Amino acid sequence: MRILITGGAGFIGSALVRHLIEHTRHQVLNLDKLTYAGNLQSLTSIAQNPRYQFVQADIADGERVSQALAEFQPEAIMHLAAESHVDRSIDGPAAFIQTNIVGTYALLEATRAYWLQLDETRKQAFRFHHISTDEVYGDLHGVDELFSETTPYAPSSPYSASKAASDHLVRAWHRTYGLPVLLTNCSNNYGPYHFPEKLIPLVILNALEGKPLPVYGNGQQVRDWLYVEDHARALLKVVSEGRVGETYNIGGHNEQKNLDVVRGICELLDELAPRQAGSYKELIAFVPDRPGHDLRYAIDAGKIQRELGWTPEETFASGLRKTVRWYLDNLDWCRHVQDGSYRRERLGAPE
Ligand code: NAD
């Protein structure tokens, strides 16, 4: 397949691009605006592959997207480009409305115009796969409850509200215009190349620098963690074999309290990179809770398992060990993010 991926320089997008180039014969066009979250250094290992191309563009720029579609002639679009950090959405929601809602709308319209002029066989085979989050469902309070594909939407933050809006647009473009769409809603991802503002990389890097390890509130918030490469494998399954118009929830069967995640990282670091004295756990610092903080997310991933035969390969213990090991082995990548030098690699954007 010829697959256009939006947001392929981000955390999950880059894992997906690396997976497609390393493990399949598909051709990939990565269309990414390169915001602060886009990092071409996450794609160094495959950047020279003849099946990979990159174009710097904003999904909200309909003309530029139409041009990329006409030139690349994709058989599928996998849409990951988004503003994705909840704390940033609380400080400044405008960018989330612009990219996640207006950008998705512009991408859908450019895609619809491209799709309409395909011949019947290619039109039938075409797929628009929208990648979303379990945060659209709000949070859970009962310990046994799980989000399923039919759970009503109840987003809490500007981030999750903007993702919810984009999900509705994608479904409407299917229902109203017949665009062959697929949706996936996934739980929290973790793994290599994760931007250091997110919990797991932040804790690893702060610990190594002897800085406090911030935990929101009492640290009892529960998240269902999925190793990013398991997510990439799930996305490939859905875009190749998923039923048109369907939604698939993706989760790791790995519910963890935030405080336990932080403690787990400390234990791994105590083993792999011990401090001169004491445990990294001594650096844990509780900070005032995030406004509107969701208590618990947990996914029922039974549908994708039954229909497409996907299950995660990593447990939380194996994935967290791989992740901590990766950060210890790739401190250069982290340094380039932290000192901002990764942004100089963006094409045509002098800094
Ligand atoms: P990320 O923030 O790491 O990457 C987002 C990418 O999108 C970046 O490369 C950025 O440059 C690009 N981008 C942003 N605005 C753009 C625009 N207007 N035009 C083109 N490119 C633009 O995000 P991520 O964590 O990799 O998440 C990818 C997708 O998966 C998002 O849609 C997110 O909602 C969803 N998701 C993330 C998680 C998670 O745990 N990270 C979980 C479930 C779903």
PDB file of N, CA and C in Angstrom, residues 94-164:
ATOM      1  N   ALA A  94      -6.306  27.034  22.160  1.00  0.00           N
ATOM      2  CA  ALA A  94      -6.554  27.460  20.769  1.00  0.00           C
ATOM      3  C   ALA A  94      -5.901  26.518  19.756  1.00  0.00           C
ATOM      4  N   ALA A  95      -4.661  26.142  20.014  1.00  0.00           N
ATOM      5  CA  ALA A  95      -3.953  25.281  19.052  1.00  0.00           C
ATOM      6  C   ALA A  95      -4.637  23.925  18.919  1.00  0.00           C
ATOM      7  N   PHE A  96      -5.301  23.503  19.994  1.00  0.00           N
ATOM      8  CA  PHE A  96      -5.990  22.191  19.976  1.00  0.00           C
ATOM      9  C   PHE A  96      -7.243  22.250  19.114  1.00  0.00           C
ATOM     10  N   ILE A  97      -7.942  23.392  19.219  1.00  0.00           N
ATOM     11  CA  ILE A  97      -9.138  23.574  18.385  1.00  0.00           C
ATOM     12  C   ILE A  97      -8.699  23.645  16.923  1.00  0.00           C
ATOM     13  N   GLN A  98      -7.636  24.413  16.692  1.00  0.00           N
ATOM     14  CA  GLN A  98      -7.182  24.629  15.315  1.00  0.00           C
ATOM     15  C   GLN A  98      -6.720  23.318  14.660  1.00  0.00           C
ATOM     16  N   THR A  99      -5.824  22.596  15.295  1.00  0.00           N
ATOM     17  CA  THR A  99      -5.290  21.399  14.630  1.00  0.00           C
ATOM     18  C   THR A  99      -6.260  20.224  14.725  1.00  0.00           C
ATOM     19  N   ASN A 100      -6.760  19.962  15.929  1.00  0.00           N
ATOM     20  CA  ASN A 100      -7.520  18.725  16.104  1.00  0.00           C
ATOM     21  C   ASN A 100      -8.905  18.799  15.457  1.00  0.00           C
ATOM     22  N   ILE A 101      -9.501  19.998  15.455  1.00  0.00           N
ATOM     23  CA  ILE A 101     -10.847  20.101  14.866  1.00  0.00           C
ATOM     24  C   ILE A 101     -10.776  20.702  13.450  1.00  0.00           C
ATOM     25  N   VAL A 102     -10.266  21.951  13.363  1.00  0.00           N
ATOM     26  CA  VAL A 102     -10.236  22.599  12.040  1.00  0.00           C
ATOM     27  C   VAL A 102      -9.309  21.807  11.098  1.00  0.00           C
ATOM     28  N   GLY A 103      -8.178  21.367  11.627  1.00  0.00           N
ATOM     29  CA  GLY A 103      -7.214  20.605  10.804  1.00  0.00           C
ATOM     30  C   GLY A 103      -7.813  19.299  10.314  1.00  0.00           C
ATOM     31  N   THR A 104      -8.506  18.588  11.193  1.00  0.00           N
ATOM     32  CA  THR A 104      -9.120  17.317  10.779  1.00  0.00           C
ATOM     33  C   THR A 104     -10.202  17.566   9.733  1.00  0.00           C
ATOM     34  N   TYR A 105     -10.957  18.654   9.913  1.00  0.00           N
ATOM     35  CA  TYR A 105     -11.986  19.017   8.924  1.00  0.00           C
ATOM     36  C   TYR A 105     -11.339  19.275   7.557  1.00  0.00           C
ATOM     37  N   ALA A 106     -10.257  20.067   7.550  1.00  0.00           N
ATOM     38  CA  ALA A 106      -9.596  20.389   6.273  1.00  0.00           C
ATOM     39  C   ALA A 106      -9.034  19.122   5.624  1.00  0.00           C
ATOM     40  N   LEU A 107      -8.484  18.247   6.440  1.00  0.00           N
ATOM     41  CA  LEU A 107      -7.933  16.990   5.917  1.00  0.00           C
ATOM     42  C   LEU A 107      -9.049  16.117   5.340  1.00  0.00           C
ATOM     43  N   LEU A 108     -10.185  16.064   6.033  1.00  0.00           N
ATOM     44  CA  LEU A 108     -11.312  15.265   5.539  1.00  0.00           C
ATOM     45  C   LEU A 108     -11.816  15.802   4.194  1.00  0.00           C
ATOM     46  N   GLU A 109     -11.890  17.116   4.083  1.00  0.00           N
ATOM     47  CA  GLU A 109     -12.383  17.696   2.831  1.00  0.00           C
ATOM     48  C   GLU A 109     -11.404  17.449   1.682  1.00  0.00           C
ATOM     49  N   ALA A 110     -10.119  17.606   1.936  1.00  0.00           N
ATOM     50  CA  ALA A 110      -9.121  17.342   0.885  1.00  0.00           C
ATOM     51  C   ALA A 110      -9.171  15.861   0.501  1.00  0.00           C
ATOM     52  N   THR A 111      -9.350  15.005   1.509  1.00  0.00           N
ATOM     53  CA  THR A 111      -9.397  13.563   1.253  1.00  0.00           C
ATOM     54  C   THR A 111     -10.637  13.200   0.441  1.00  0.00           C
ATOM     55  N   ARG A 112     -11.753  13.816   0.784  1.00  0.00           N
ATOM     56  CA  ARG A 112     -13.001  13.501   0.078  1.00  0.00           C
ATOM     57  C   ARG A 112     -12.881  13.875  -1.407  1.00  0.00           C
ATOM     58  N   ALA A 113     -12.303  15.070  -1.677  1.00  0.00           N
ATOM     59  CA  ALA A 113     -12.158  15.496  -3.074  1.00  0.00           C
ATOM     60  C   ALA A 113     -11.231  14.525  -3.826  1.00  0.00           C
ATOM     61  N   TYR A 114     -10.170  14.095  -3.178  1.00  0.00           N
ATOM     62  CA  TYR A 114      -9.226  13.152  -3.806  1.00  0.00           C
ATOM     63  C   TYR A 114      -9.921  11.803  -4.044  1.00  0.00           C
ATOM     64  N   TRP A 115     -10.637  11.325  -3.025  1.00  0.00           N
ATOM     65  CA  TRP A 115     -11.278  10.006  -3.072  1.00  0.00           C
ATOM     66  C   TRP A 115     -12.350   9.949  -4.167  1.00  0.00           C
ATOM     67  N   LEU A 116     -13.094  11.085  -4.316  1.00  0.00           N
ATOM     68  CA  LEU A 116     -14.198  11.099  -5.281  1.00  0.00           C
ATOM     69  C   LEU A 116     -13.728  10.902  -6.721  1.00  0.00           C
ATOM     70  N   GLN A 117     -12.468  11.326  -7.016  1.00  0.00           N
ATOM     71  CA  GLN A 117     -12.040  11.198  -8.401  1.00  0.00           C
ATOM     72  C   GLN A 117     -11.241   9.912  -8.667  1.00  0.00           C
ATOM     73  N   LEU A 118     -11.165   9.025  -7.672  1.00  0.00           N
ATOM     74  CA  LEU A 118     -10.499   7.728  -7.900  1.00  0.00           C
ATOM     75  C   LEU A 118     -11.420   6.829  -8.726  1.00  0.00           C
ATOM     76  N   ASP A 119     -10.846   5.867  -9.461  1.00  0.00           N
ATOM     77  CA  ASP A 119     -11.723   4.940 -10.170  1.00  0.00           C
ATOM     78  C   ASP A 119     -12.379   4.000  -9.159  1.00  0.00           C
ATOM     79  N   GLU A 120     -13.415   3.290  -9.578  1.00  0.00           N
ATOM     80  CA  GLU A 120     -14.271   2.558  -8.639  1.00  0.00           C
ATOM     81  C   GLU A 120     -13.476   1.564  -7.780  1.00  0.00           C
ATOM     82  N   THR A 121     -12.541   0.845  -8.384  1.00  0.00           N
ATOM     83  CA  THR A 121     -11.788  -0.161  -7.623  1.00  0.00           C
ATOM     84  C   THR A 121     -10.952   0.507  -6.538  1.00  0.00           C
ATOM     85  N   ARG A 122     -10.283   1.586  -6.901  1.00  0.00           N
ATOM     86  CA  ARG A 122      -9.429   2.269  -5.908  1.00  0.00           C
ATOM     87  C   ARG A 122     -10.286   2.971  -4.846  1.00  0.00           C
ATOM     88  N   LYS A 123     -11.439   3.456  -5.267  1.00  0.00           N
ATOM     89  CA  LYS A 123     -12.355   4.110  -4.322  1.00  0.00           C
ATOM     90  C   LYS A 123     -12.805   3.113  -3.246  1.00  0.00           C
ATOM     91  N   GLN A 124     -13.146   1.909  -3.705  1.00  0.00           N
ATOM     92  CA  GLN A 124     -13.602   0.854  -2.775  1.00  0.00           C
ATOM     93  C   GLN A 124     -12.498   0.475  -1.789  1.00  0.00           C
ATOM     94  N   ALA A 125     -11.274   0.429  -2.289  1.00  0.00           N
ATOM     95  CA  ALA A 125     -10.163  -0.075  -1.471  1.00  0.00           C
ATOM     96  C   ALA A 125      -9.601   1.002  -0.532  1.00  0.00           C
ATOM     97  N   PHE A 126      -9.924   2.270  -0.789  1.00  0.00           N
ATOM     98  CA  PHE A 126      -9.327   3.373  -0.035  1.00  0.00           C
ATOM     99  C   PHE A 126      -9.782   3.359   1.432  1.00  0.00           C
ATOM    100  N   ARG A 127      -8.875   3.766   2.331  1.00  0.00           N
ATOM    101  CA  ARG A 127      -9.220   3.848   3.769  1.00  0.00           C
ATOM    102  C   ARG A 127      -8.701   5.158   4.368  1.00  0.00           C
ATOM    103  N   PHE A 128      -9.546   5.770   5.212  1.00  0.00           N
ATOM    104  CA  PHE A 128      -9.124   6.919   6.034  1.00  0.00           C
ATOM    105  C   PHE A 128      -9.191   6.453   7.485  1.00  0.00           C
ATOM    106  N   HIS A 129      -8.032   6.301   8.099  1.00  0.00           N
ATOM    107  CA  HIS A 129      -7.969   5.764   9.465  1.00  0.00           C
ATOM    108  C   HIS A 129      -7.631   6.908  10.429  1.00  0.00           C
ATOM    109  N   HIS A 130      -8.582   7.184  11.314  1.00  0.00           N
ATOM    110  CA  HIS A 130      -8.427   8.271  12.281  1.00  0.00           C
ATOM    111  C   HIS A 130      -7.959   7.684  13.614  1.00  0.00           C
ATOM    112  N   ILE A 131      -6.859   8.218  14.127  1.00  0.00           N
ATOM    113  CA  ILE A 131      -6.272   7.667  15.358  1.00  0.00           C
ATOM    114  C   ILE A 131      -6.657   8.574  16.519  1.00  0.00           C
ATOM    115  N   SER A 132      -7.374   8.012  17.499  1.00  0.00           N
ATOM    116  CA  SER A 132      -7.856   8.829  18.605  1.00  0.00           C
ATOM    117  C   SER A 132      -7.543   8.172  19.957  1.00  0.00           C
ATOM    118  N   THR A 133      -8.139   8.750  20.980  1.00  0.00           N
ATOM    119  CA  THR A 133      -7.743   8.422  22.348  1.00  0.00           C
ATOM    120  C   THR A 133      -8.926   7.900  23.167  1.00  0.00           C
ATOM    121  N   ASP A 134      -8.644   7.144  24.227  1.00  0.00           N
ATOM    122  CA  ASP A 134      -9.717   6.710  25.137  1.00  0.00           C
ATOM    123  C   ASP A 134     -10.186   7.873  26.015  1.00  0.00           C
ATOM    124  N   GLU A 135      -9.454   9.008  25.980  1.00  0.00           N
ATOM    125  CA  GLU A 135      -9.851  10.135  26.840  1.00  0.00           C
ATOM    126  C   GLU A 135     -11.174  10.755  26.397  1.00  0.00           C
ATOM    127  N   VAL A 136     -11.632  10.439  25.165  1.00  0.00           N
ATOM    128  CA  VAL A 136     -12.940  10.964  24.719  1.00  0.00           C
ATOM    129  C   VAL A 136     -14.075  10.427  25.586  1.00  0.00           C
ATOM    130  N   TYR A 137     -13.854   9.294  26.268  1.00  0.00           N
ATOM    131  CA  TYR A 137     -14.926   8.679  27.068  1.00  0.00           C
ATOM    132  C   TYR A 137     -15.024   9.271  28.475  1.00  0.00           C
ATOM    133  N   GLY A 138     -14.156  10.227  28.819  1.00  0.00           N
ATOM    134  CA  GLY A 138     -14.168  10.766  30.182  1.00  0.00           C
ATOM    135  C   GLY A 138     -13.446   9.818  31.111  1.00  0.00           C
ATOM    136  N   ASP A 139     -13.908   9.709  32.362  1.00  0.00           N
ATOM    137  CA  ASP A 139     -13.212   8.779  33.260  1.00  0.00           C
ATOM    138  C   ASP A 139     -14.178   7.816  33.917  1.00  0.00           C
ATOM    139  N   LEU A 140     -13.609   6.779  34.556  1.00  0.00           N
ATOM    140  CA  LEU A 140     -14.379   5.703  35.180  1.00  0.00           C
ATOM    141  C   LEU A 140     -14.233   5.808  36.683  1.00  0.00           C
ATOM    142  N   HIS A 141     -15.295   5.480  37.397  1.00  0.00           N
ATOM    143  CA  HIS A 141     -15.193   5.522  38.856  1.00  0.00           C
ATOM    144  C   HIS A 141     -15.302   4.142  39.483  1.00  0.00           C
ATOM    145  N   GLY A 142     -16.077   3.235  38.860  1.00  0.00           N
ATOM    146  CA  GLY A 142     -16.167   1.871  39.386  1.00  0.00           C
ATOM    147  C   GLY A 142     -14.917   1.086  39.006  1.00  0.00           C
ATOM    148  N   VAL A 143     -14.459   0.216  39.890  1.00  0.00           N
ATOM    149  CA  VAL A 143     -13.208  -0.506  39.615  1.00  0.00           C
ATOM    150  C   VAL A 143     -13.349  -1.532  38.491  1.00  0.00           C
ATOM    151  N   ASP A 144     -14.576  -2.035  38.246  1.00  0.00           N
ATOM    152  CA  ASP A 144     -14.733  -3.078  37.230  1.00  0.00           C
ATOM    153  C   ASP A 144     -15.129  -2.539  35.859  1.00  0.00           C
ATOM    154  N   GLU A 145     -15.421  -1.236  35.795  1.00  0.00           N
ATOM    155  CA  GLU A 145     -15.914  -0.697  34.518  1.00  0.00           C
ATOM    156  C   GLU A 145     -14.797  -0.608  33.493  1.00  0.00           C
ATOM    157  N   LEU A 146     -15.176  -0.750  32.224  1.00  0.00           N
ATOM    158  CA  LEU A 146     -14.217  -0.599  31.126  1.00  0.00           C
ATOM    159  C   LEU A 146     -14.859   0.233  30.023  1.00  0.00           C
ATOM    160  N   PHE A 147     -14.046   0.979  29.270  1.00  0.00           N
ATOM    161  CA  PHE A 147     -14.565   1.678  28.094  1.00  0.00           C
ATOM    162  C   PHE A 147     -14.731   0.680  26.962  1.00  0.00           C
ATOM    163  N   SER A 148     -15.929   0.692  26.340  1.00  0.00           N
ATOM    164  CA  SER A 148     -16.088  -0.113  25.128  1.00  0.00           C
ATOM    165  C   SER A 148     -16.353   0.851  23.977  1.00  0.00           C
ATOM    166  N   GLU A 149     -16.481   0.317  22.786  1.00  0.00           N
ATOM    167  CA  GLU A 149     -16.682   1.152  21.598  1.00  0.00           C
ATOM    168  C   GLU A 149     -18.025   1.884  21.652  1.00  0.00           C
ATOM    169  N   THR A 150     -18.940   1.440  22.530  1.00  0.00           N
ATOM    170  CA  THR A 150     -20.251   2.102  22.599  1.00  0.00           C
ATOM    171  C   THR A 150     -20.395   2.995  23.841  1.00  0.00           C
ATOM    172  N   THR A 151     -19.342   3.147  24.618  1.00  0.00           N
ATOM    173  CA  THR A 151     -19.404   4.048  25.778  1.00  0.00           C
ATOM    174  C   THR A 151     -19.677   5.474  25.284  1.00  0.00           C
ATOM    175  N   PRO A 152     -20.661   6.178  25.894  1.00  0.00           N
ATOM    176  CA  PRO A 152     -20.933   7.562  25.449  1.00  0.00           C
ATOM    177  C   PRO A 152     -19.730   8.478  25.676  1.00  0.00           C
ATOM    178  N   TYR A 153     -19.605   9.440  24.806  1.00  0.00           N
ATOM    179  CA  TYR A 153     -18.491  10.400  24.936  1.00  0.00           C
ATOM    180  C   TYR A 153     -18.759  11.368  26.094  1.00  0.00           C
ATOM    181  N   ALA A 154     -17.727  11.658  26.895  1.00  0.00           N
ATOM    182  CA  ALA A 154     -17.850  12.620  27.999  1.00  0.00           C
ATOM    183  C   ALA A 154     -16.468  13.212  28.295  1.00  0.00           C
ATOM    184  N   PRO A 155     -15.874  13.894  27.307  1.00  0.00           N
ATOM    185  CA  PRO A 155     -14.486  14.364  27.479  1.00  0.00           C
ATOM    186  C   PRO A 155     -14.370  15.417  28.578  1.00  0.00           C
ATOM    187  N   SER A 156     -13.219  15.467  29.240  1.00  0.00           N
ATOM    188  CA  SER A 156     -13.026  16.369  30.381  1.00  0.00           C
ATOM    189  C   SER A 156     -12.151  17.576  30.061  1.00  0.00           C
ATOM    190  N   SER A 157     -11.135  17.405  29.240  1.00  0.00           N
ATOM    191  CA  SER A 157     -10.154  18.478  29.028  1.00  0.00           C
ATOM    192  C   SER A 157     -10.336  19.073  27.629  1.00  0.00           C
ATOM    193  N   PRO A 158      -9.772  20.269  27.405  1.00  0.00           N
ATOM    194  CA  PRO A 158      -9.815  20.805  26.033  1.00  0.00           C
ATOM    195  C   PRO A 158      -9.194  19.820  25.032  1.00  0.00           C
ATOM    196  N   TYR A 159      -8.148  19.109  25.432  1.00  0.00           N
ATOM    197  CA  TYR A 159      -7.553  18.102  24.532  1.00  0.00           C
ATOM    198  C   TYR A 159      -8.579  17.034  24.157  1.00  0.00           C
ATOM    199  N   SER A 160      -9.170  16.397  25.183  1.00  0.00           N
ATOM    200  CA  SER A 160     -10.060  15.270  24.863  1.00  0.00           C
ATOM    201  C   SER A 160     -11.333  15.748  24.170  1.00  0.00           C
ATOM    202  N   ALA A 161     -11.786  16.978  24.502  1.00  0.00           N
ATOM    203  CA  ALA A 161     -12.971  17.512  23.817  1.00  0.00           C
ATOM    204  C   ALA A 161     -12.662  17.737  22.335  1.00  0.00           C
ATOM    205  N   SER A 162     -11.446  18.225  22.049  1.00  0.00           N
ATOM    206  CA  SER A 162     -11.113  18.470  20.636  1.00  0.00           C
ATOM    207  C   SER A 162     -10.947  17.151  19.886  1.00  0.00           C
ATOM    208  N   LYS A 163     -10.432  16.120  20.553  1.00  0.00           N
ATOM    209  CA  LYS A 163     -10.320  14.804  19.903  1.00  0.00           C
ATOM    210  C   LYS A 163     -11.724  14.215  19.699  1.00  0.00           C
ATOM    211  N   ALA A 164     -12.598  14.395  20.674  1.00  0.00           N
ATOM    212  CA  ALA A 164     -13.967  13.892  20.537  1.00  0.00           C
ATOM    213  C   ALA A 164     -14.623  14.539  19.316  1.00  0.00           C
TER     214      ALA A 164
END
